Each structure stands twice: as structure tokens, then as C-alpha cells.
PDB file of C-alpha atoms in Angstrom:
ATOM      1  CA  UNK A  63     -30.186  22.899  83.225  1.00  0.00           C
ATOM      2  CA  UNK A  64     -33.611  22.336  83.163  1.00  0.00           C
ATOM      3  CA  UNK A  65     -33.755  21.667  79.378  1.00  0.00           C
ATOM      4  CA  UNK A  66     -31.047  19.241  79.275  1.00  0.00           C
ATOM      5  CA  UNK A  67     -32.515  17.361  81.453  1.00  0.00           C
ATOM      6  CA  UNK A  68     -35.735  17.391  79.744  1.00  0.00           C
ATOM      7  CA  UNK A  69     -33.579  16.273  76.905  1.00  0.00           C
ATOM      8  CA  UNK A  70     -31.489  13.184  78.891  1.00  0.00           C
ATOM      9  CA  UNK A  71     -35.770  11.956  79.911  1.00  0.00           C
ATOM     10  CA  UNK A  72     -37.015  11.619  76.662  1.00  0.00           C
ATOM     11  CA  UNK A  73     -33.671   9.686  74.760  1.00  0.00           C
ATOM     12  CA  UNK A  74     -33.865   8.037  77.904  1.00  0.00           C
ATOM     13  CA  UNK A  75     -37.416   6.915  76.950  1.00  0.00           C
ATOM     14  CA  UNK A  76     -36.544   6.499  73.527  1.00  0.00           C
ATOM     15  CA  UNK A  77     -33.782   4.153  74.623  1.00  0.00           C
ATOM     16  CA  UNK A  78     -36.020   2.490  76.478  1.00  0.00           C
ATOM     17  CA  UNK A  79     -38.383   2.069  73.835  1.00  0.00           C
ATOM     18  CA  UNK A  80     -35.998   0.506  71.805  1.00  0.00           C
ATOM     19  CA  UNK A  81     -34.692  -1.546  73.930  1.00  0.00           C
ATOM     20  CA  UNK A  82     -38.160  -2.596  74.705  1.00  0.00           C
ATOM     21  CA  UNK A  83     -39.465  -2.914  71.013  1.00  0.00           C
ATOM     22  CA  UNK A  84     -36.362  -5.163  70.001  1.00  0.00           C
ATOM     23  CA  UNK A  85     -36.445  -7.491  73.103  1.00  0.00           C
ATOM     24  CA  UNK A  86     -39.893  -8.427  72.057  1.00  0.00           C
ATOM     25  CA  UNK A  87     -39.180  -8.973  68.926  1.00  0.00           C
ATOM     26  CA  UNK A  88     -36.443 -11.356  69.784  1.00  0.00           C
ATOM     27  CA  UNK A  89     -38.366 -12.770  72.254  1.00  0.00           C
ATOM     28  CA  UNK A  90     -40.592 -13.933  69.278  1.00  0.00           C
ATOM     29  CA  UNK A  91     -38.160 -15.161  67.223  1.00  0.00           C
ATOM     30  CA  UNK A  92     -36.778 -17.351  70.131  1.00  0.00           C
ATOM     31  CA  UNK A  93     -40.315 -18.584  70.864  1.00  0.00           C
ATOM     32  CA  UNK A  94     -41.104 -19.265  67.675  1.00  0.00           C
ATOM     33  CA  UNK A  95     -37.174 -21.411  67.245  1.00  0.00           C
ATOM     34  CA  UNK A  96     -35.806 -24.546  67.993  1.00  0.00           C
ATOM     35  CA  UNK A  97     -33.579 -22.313  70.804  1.00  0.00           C
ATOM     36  CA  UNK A  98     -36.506 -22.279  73.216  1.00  0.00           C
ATOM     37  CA  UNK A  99     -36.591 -26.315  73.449  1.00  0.00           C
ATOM     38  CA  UNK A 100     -32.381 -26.131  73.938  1.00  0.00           C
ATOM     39  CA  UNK A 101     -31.759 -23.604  76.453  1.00  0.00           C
ATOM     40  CA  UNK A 102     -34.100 -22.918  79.586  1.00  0.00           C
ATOM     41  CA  UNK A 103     -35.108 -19.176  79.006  1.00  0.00           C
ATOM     42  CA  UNK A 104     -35.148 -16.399  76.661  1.00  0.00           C
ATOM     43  CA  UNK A 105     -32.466 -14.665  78.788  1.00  0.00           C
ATOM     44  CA  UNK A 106     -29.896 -17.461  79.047  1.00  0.00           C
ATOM     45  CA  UNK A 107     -30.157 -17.967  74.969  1.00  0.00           C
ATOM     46  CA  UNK A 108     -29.996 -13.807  74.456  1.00  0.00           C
ATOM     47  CA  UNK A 109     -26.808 -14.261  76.658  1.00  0.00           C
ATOM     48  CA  UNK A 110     -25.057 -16.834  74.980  1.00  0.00           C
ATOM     49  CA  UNK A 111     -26.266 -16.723  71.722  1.00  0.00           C
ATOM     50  CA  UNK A 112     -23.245 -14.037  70.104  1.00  0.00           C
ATOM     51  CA  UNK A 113     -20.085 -16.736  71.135  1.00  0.00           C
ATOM     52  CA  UNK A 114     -20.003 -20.186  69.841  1.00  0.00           C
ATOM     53  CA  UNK A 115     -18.036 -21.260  73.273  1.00  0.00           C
ATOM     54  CA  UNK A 116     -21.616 -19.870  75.189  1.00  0.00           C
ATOM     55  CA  UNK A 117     -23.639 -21.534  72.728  1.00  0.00           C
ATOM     56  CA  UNK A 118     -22.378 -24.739  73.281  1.00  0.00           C
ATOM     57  CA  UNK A 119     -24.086 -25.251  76.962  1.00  0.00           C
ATOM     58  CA  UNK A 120     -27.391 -25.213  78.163  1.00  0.00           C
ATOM     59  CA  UNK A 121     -28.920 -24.940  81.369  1.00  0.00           C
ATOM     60  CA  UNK A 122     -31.808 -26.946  80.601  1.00  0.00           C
ATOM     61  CA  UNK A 123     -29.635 -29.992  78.913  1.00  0.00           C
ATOM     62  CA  UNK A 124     -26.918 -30.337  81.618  1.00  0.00           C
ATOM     63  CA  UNK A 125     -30.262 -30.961  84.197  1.00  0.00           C
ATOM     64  CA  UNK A 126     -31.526 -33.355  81.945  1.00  0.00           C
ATOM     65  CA  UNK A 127     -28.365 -35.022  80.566  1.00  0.00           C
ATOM     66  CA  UNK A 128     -25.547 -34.214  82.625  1.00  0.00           C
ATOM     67  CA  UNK A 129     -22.608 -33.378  80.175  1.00  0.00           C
ATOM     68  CA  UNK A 130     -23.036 -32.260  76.715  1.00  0.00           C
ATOM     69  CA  UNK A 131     -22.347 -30.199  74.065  1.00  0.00           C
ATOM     70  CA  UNK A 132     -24.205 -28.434  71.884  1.00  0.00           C
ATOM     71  CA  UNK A 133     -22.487 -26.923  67.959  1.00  0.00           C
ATOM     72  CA  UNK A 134     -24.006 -25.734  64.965  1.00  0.00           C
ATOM     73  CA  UNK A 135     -23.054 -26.815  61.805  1.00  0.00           C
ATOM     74  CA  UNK A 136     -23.814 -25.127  58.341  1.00  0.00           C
ATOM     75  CA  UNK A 137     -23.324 -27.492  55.347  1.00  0.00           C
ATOM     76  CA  UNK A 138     -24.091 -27.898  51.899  1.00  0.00           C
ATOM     77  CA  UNK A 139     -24.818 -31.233  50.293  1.00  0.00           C
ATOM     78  CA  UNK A 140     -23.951 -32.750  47.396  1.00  0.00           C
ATOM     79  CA  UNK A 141     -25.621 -30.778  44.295  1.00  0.00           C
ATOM     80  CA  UNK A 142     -27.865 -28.895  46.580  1.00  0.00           C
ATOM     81  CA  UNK A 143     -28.064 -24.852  46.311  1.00  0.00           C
ATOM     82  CA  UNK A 144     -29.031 -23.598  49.730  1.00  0.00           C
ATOM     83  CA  UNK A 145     -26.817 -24.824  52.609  1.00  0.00           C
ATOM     84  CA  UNK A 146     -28.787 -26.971  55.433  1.00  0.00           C
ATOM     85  CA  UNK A 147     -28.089 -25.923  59.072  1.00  0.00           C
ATOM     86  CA  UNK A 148     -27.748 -28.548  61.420  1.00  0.00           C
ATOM     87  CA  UNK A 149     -27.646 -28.852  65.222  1.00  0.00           C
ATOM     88  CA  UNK A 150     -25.525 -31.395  66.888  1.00  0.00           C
ATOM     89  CA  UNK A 151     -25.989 -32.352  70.330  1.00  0.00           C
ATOM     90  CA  UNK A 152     -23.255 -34.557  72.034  1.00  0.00           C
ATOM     91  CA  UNK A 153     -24.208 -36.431  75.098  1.00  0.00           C
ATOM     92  CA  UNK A 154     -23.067 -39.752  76.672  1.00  0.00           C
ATOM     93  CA  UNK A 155     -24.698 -41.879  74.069  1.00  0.00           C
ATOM     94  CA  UNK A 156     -23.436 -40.310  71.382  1.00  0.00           C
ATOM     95  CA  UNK A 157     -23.605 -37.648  68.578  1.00  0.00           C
ATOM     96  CA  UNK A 158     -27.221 -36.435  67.318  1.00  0.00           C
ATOM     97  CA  UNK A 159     -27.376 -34.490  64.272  1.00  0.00           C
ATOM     98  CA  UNK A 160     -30.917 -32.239  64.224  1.00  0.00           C
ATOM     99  CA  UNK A 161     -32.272 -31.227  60.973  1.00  0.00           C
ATOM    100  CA  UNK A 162     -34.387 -28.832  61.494  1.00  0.00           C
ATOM    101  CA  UNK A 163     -37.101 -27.421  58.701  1.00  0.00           C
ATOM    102  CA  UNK A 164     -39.631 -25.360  58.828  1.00  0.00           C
ATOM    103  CA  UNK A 165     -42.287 -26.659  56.364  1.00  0.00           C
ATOM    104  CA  UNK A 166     -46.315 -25.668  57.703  1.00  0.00           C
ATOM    105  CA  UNK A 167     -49.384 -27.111  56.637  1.00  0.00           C
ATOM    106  CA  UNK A 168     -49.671 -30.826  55.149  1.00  0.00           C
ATOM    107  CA  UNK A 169     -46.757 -32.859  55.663  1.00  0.00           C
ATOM    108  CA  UNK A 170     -46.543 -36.308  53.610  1.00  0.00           C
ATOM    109  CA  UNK A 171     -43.215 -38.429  54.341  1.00  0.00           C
ATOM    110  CA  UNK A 172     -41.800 -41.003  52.507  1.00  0.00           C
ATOM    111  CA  UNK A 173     -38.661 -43.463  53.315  1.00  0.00           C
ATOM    112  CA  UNK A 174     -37.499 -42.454  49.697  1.00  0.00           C
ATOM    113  CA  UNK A 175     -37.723 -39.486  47.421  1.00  0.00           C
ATOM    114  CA  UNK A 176     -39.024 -36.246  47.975  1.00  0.00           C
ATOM    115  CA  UNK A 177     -41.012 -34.860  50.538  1.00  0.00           C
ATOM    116  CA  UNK A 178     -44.653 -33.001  50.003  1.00  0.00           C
ATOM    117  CA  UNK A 179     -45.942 -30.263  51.488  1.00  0.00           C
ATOM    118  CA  UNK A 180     -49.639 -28.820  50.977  1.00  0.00           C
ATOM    119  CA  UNK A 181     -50.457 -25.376  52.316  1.00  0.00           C
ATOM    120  CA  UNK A 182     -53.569 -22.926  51.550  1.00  0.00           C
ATOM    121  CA  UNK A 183     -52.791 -19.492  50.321  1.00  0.00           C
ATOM    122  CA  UNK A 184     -55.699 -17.340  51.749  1.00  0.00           C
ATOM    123  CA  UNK A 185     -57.312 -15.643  48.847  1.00  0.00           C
ATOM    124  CA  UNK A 186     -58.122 -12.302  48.554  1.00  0.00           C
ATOM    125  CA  UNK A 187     -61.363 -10.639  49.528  1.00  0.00           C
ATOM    126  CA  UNK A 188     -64.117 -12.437  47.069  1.00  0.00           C
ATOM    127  CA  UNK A 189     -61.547 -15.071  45.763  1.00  0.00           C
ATOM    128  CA  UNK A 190     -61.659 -18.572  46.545  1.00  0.00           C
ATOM    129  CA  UNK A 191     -58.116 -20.029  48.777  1.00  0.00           C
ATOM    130  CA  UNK A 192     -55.583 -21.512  46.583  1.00  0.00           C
ATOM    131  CA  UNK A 193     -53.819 -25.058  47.572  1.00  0.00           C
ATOM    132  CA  UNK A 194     -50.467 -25.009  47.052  1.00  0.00           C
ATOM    133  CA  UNK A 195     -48.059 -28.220  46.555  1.00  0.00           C
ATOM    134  CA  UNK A 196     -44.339 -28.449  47.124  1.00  0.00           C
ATOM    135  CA  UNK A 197     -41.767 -31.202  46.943  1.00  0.00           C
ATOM    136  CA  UNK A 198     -38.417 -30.727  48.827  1.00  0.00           C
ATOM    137  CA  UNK A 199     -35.700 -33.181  49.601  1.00  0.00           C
ATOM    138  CA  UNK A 200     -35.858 -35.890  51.729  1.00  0.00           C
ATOM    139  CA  UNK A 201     -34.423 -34.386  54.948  1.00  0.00           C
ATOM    140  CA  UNK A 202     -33.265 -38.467  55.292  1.00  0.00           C
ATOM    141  CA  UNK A 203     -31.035 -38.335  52.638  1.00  0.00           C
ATOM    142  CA  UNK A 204     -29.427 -35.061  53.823  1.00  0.00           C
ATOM    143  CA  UNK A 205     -29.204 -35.976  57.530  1.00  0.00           C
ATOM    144  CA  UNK A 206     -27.629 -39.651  56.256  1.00  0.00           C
ATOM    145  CA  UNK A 207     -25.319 -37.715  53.937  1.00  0.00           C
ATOM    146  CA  UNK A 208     -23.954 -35.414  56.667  1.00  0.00           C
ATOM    147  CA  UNK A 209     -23.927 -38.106  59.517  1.00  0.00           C
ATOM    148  CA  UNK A 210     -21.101 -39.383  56.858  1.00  0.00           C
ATOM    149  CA  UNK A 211     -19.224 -36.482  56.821  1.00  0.00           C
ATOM    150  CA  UNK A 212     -19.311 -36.056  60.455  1.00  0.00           C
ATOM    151  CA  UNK A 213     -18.467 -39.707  60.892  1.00  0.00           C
ATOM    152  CA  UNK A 214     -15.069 -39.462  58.552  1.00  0.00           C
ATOM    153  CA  UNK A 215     -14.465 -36.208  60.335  1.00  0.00           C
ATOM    154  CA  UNK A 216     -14.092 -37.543  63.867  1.00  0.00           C
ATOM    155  CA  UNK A 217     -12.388 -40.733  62.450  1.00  0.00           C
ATOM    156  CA  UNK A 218     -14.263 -42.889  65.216  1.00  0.00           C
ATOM    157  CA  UNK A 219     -16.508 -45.123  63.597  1.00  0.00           C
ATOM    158  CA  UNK A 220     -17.312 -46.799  67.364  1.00  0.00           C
ATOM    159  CA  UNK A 221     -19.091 -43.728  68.177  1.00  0.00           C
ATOM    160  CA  UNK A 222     -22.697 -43.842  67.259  1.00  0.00           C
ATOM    161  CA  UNK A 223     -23.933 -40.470  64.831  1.00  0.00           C
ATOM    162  CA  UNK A 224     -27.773 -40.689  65.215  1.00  0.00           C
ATOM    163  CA  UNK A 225     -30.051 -38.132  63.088  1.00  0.00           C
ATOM    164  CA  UNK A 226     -33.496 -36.631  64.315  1.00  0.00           C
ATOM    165  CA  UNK A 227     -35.859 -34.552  61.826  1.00  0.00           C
ATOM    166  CA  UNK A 228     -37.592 -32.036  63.258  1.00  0.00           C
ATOM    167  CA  UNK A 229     -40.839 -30.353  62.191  1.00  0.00           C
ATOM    168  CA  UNK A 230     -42.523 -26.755  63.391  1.00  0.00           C
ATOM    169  CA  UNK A 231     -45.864 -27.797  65.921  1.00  0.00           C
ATOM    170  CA  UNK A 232     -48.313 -26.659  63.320  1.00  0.00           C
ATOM    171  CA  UNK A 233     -47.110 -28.853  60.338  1.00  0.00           C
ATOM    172  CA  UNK A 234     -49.142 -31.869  59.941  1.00  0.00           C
ATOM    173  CA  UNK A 235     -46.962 -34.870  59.568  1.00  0.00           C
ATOM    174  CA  UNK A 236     -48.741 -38.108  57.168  1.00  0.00           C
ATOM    175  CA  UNK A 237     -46.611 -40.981  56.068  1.00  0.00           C
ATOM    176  CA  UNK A 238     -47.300 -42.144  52.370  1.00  0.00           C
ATOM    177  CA  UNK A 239     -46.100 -46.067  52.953  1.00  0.00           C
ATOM    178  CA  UNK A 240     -44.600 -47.694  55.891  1.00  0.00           C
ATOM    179  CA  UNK A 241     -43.250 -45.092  58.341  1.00  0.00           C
ATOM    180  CA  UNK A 242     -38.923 -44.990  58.645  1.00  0.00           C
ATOM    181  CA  UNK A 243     -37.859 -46.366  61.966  1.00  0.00           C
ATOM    182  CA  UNK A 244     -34.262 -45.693  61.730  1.00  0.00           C
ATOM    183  CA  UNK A 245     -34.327 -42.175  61.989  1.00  0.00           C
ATOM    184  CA  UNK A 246     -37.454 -40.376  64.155  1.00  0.00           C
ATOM    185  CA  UNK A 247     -39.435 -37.483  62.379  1.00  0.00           C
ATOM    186  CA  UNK A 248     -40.953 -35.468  65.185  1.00  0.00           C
ATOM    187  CA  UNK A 249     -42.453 -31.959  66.134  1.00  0.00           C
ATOM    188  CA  UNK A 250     -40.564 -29.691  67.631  1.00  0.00           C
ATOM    189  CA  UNK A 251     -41.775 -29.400  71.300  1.00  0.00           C
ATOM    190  CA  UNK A 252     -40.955 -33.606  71.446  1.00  0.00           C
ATOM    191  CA  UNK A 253     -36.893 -33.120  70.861  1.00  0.00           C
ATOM    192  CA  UNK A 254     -35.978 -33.420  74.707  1.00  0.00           C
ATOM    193  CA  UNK A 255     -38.267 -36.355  75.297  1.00  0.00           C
ATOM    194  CA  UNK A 256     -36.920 -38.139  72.175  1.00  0.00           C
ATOM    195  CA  UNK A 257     -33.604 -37.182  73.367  1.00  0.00           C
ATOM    196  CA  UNK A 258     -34.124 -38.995  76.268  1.00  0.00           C
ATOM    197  CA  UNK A 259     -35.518 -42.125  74.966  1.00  0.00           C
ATOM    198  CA  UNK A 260     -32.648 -42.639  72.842  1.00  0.00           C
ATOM    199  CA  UNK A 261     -30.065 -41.505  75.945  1.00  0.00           C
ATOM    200  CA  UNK A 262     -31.766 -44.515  77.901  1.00  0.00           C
ATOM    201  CA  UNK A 263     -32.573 -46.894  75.842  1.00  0.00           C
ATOM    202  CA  UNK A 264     -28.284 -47.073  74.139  1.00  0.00           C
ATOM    203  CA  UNK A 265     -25.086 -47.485  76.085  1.00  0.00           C
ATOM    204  CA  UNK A 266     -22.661 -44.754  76.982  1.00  0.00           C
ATOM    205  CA  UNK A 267     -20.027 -44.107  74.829  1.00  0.00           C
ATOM    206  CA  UNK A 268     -18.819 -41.216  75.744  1.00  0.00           C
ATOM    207  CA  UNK A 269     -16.910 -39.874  78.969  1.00  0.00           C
ATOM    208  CA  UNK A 270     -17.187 -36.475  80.144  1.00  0.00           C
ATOM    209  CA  UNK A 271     -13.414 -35.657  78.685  1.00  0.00           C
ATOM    210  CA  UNK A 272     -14.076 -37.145  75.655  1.00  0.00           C
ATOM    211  CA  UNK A 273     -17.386 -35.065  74.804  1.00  0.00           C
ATOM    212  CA  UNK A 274     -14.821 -32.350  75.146  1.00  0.00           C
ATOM    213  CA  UNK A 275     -12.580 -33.746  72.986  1.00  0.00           C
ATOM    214  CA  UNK A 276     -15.226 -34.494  70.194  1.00  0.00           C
ATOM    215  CA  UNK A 277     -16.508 -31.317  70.694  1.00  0.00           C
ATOM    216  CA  UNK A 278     -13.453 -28.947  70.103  1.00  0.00           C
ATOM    217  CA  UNK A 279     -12.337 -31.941  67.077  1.00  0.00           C
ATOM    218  CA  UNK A 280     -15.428 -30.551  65.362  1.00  0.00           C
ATOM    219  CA  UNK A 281     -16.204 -26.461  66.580  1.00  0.00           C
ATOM    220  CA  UNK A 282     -12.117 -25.035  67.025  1.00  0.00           C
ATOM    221  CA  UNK A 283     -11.988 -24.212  63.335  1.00  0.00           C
ATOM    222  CA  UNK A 284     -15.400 -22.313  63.535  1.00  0.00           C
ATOM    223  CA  UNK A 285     -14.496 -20.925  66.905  1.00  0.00           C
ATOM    224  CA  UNK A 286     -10.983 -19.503  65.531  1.00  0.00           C
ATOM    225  CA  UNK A 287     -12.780 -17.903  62.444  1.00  0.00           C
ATOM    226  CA  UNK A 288     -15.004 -16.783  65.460  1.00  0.00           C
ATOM    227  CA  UNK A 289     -12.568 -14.916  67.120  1.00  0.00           C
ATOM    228  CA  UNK A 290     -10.687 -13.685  64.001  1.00  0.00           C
ATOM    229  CA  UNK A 291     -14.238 -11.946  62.533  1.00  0.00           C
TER     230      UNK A 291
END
């Protein structure tokens, strides 16, 4: 009897481990995420985060905005390769599409074409760093493009479809000409503030029932697939 429960301790402990191991990991991930400025903990975003219906509340917004929703979209632009994910965020004043990216280093934005990025590749020991450039689209012209789609797709061209562009903390963001006004370009850990701002500052729109309705018009087909997965 004795051995078995020798045996029972130590996969207990190796559970345990595990169990530890992974949550830390996660816990990284999350930190390191968009997730941690949406939801108000680690543990409500590891409970939600496996069902769309969870996903689409947050603690943290429905103190700060009341009613909302929250539904994430994959889509792929016109002639682009890799799918963009966005985030959309319904609250009283409207629809607001996040494009999130996770470009480091050197930042330089431009109202049109392509955006740069600069980041140093540590060399190795005795080598000098290497500077690296990099164009990539002009998150702009992909946020505008899918604020079009999601416009046609509700029908309701009364109901304002705002876009925000959102950067990791450590990228440095430089304008190369006059900075865009229209659509904010921020760092991460400034979404709920900006949020805010833009809550305040426009006129409701939207009714609780109606968030709901928006809502379900855009996430029941990715809900059913959901369920039938």
C-alpha cells in the first residue's frame, strides 16, 4: 500500500509541476498580449479565453464602459498573404476595430505608403551589431479597408466604425511628415484611456439591445463553426 502511495505523491508532484510550469508560461504570454489591457486578470482571460461567447465580456470594460462587446475577427486583405487579426470592441459610441502589430525597435509612420521599422540584431561575440530595416504595410490602409467590410456587413452606415493602431510598449513610434489625425497610433498600455476619450468626446449610438444585436450580426457564424469544431 505503501508503494502506491509513494507512487500517487510523486505524479501528484509531477502534475503539479506541470500545471505549474504551463500556468507561467501562459501567464507570460498574457502579460506580454493585448489580453492583459482587455480583461482585468490573468485568471478571468485563462477562463474565458476557449469560448467565443466568454470572450466577448470583460470585467475590466463593463466597469469602465458599461455595455460592450468584445469579437475577434481574422481577415485577409486584398492581395495580402498573411491574414491580419483584428479586435473589435463595441460600446455605446460605436464600433472600434484594433489592429494590433507587434513591430519592436524604430518605428517611422507615414499617412501613406509603407511603414519602417529599424531594429539591431546583436552580433555575435567579437562582431559588430547589425541594423536591420523593414517596410510593412500601412496598418491605415488595412484598418480603412476592413472598417469597409465591416461597414457593408452590418448594413448601417449611421453607426460610426472607428480604427485604433496599436503598437507593443518598447517600439519607438517617429512620424516621417505630418502625423494622421483620423485614426490614433498608440502603445499598447494607452488603449483604455484612448478608448475613453473617444467614448466621451462622440454621441451614443448604440443601446444596450442593439450592441447585442450588432454583436451576434457579426460573431453567430464564427460562434456556430465554434460549436460545430
Amino acid at each position: 500500500m505503501s508503494v502506491w502511495s509513494d507512487v500517487l505523491i510523486g505524479l501528484a508532484f509531477v502534475a503539479g509541476g506541470y500545471w505549474l510550469i504551463k500556468t507561467i508560461y501562459q501567464w507570460n504570454r498574457f502579460r506580454r498580449s493585448i489580453y492583459i489591457e482587455i480583461y482585468s486578470s490573468y485568471f478571468e482571460y485563462a477562463f474565458r479565453r476557449k469560448n467565443l461567447i466568454r470572450l466577448s465580456e470583460s470585467f475590466y470594460l463593463n466597469n469602465e464602459f458599461g455595455k460592450h462587446k468584445i469579437f475577434y475577427q481574422i481577415a485577409q486583405g486584398k492581395n495580402e498573404k498573411t491574414p491580419q487579426a483584428y479586435i473589435l470592441i463595441l460600446i455605446p459610441s460605436g464600433i472600434y476595430v484594433l489592429n494590433v502589430k507587434n513591430q519592436s525597435g524604430k518605428v517611422v509612420l507615414k499617412k501613406h505608403g509603407d511603414y519602417k521599422q529599424y531594429y539591431t540584431e546583436k552580433g555575435k561575440k567579437g562582431q559588430a551589431d547589425k541594423q536591420h530595416e523593414y517596410l510593412f504595410k500601412n496598418p491605415m490602409d488595412e484598418s480603412r479597408f476592413f472598417a469597409k467590410r465591416i461597414e457593408q456587413r452590418i448594413g448601417a452606415t449611421k453607426i460610426p466604425v472607428r480604427s485604433v493602431i496599436i503598437f507593443p510598449e518598447h517600439a519607438e513610434i517617429t512620424w516621417d511628415g505630418t502625423p494622421e489625425n483620423e485614426i490614433p497610433v498608440i502603445h499598447r498600455k494607452q488603449l483604455i484611456q484612448t478608448l475613453k476619450k473617444e467614448n466621451e468626446k462622440n454621441e451614443r449610438v448604440l443601446s444596450d439591445d442593439q450592441i447585442d444585436e450588432l454583436y451576434h450580426l457579426l460573431a453567430d457564424e464564427s460562434i456556430e463553426l465554434e460549436k460545430n469544431s
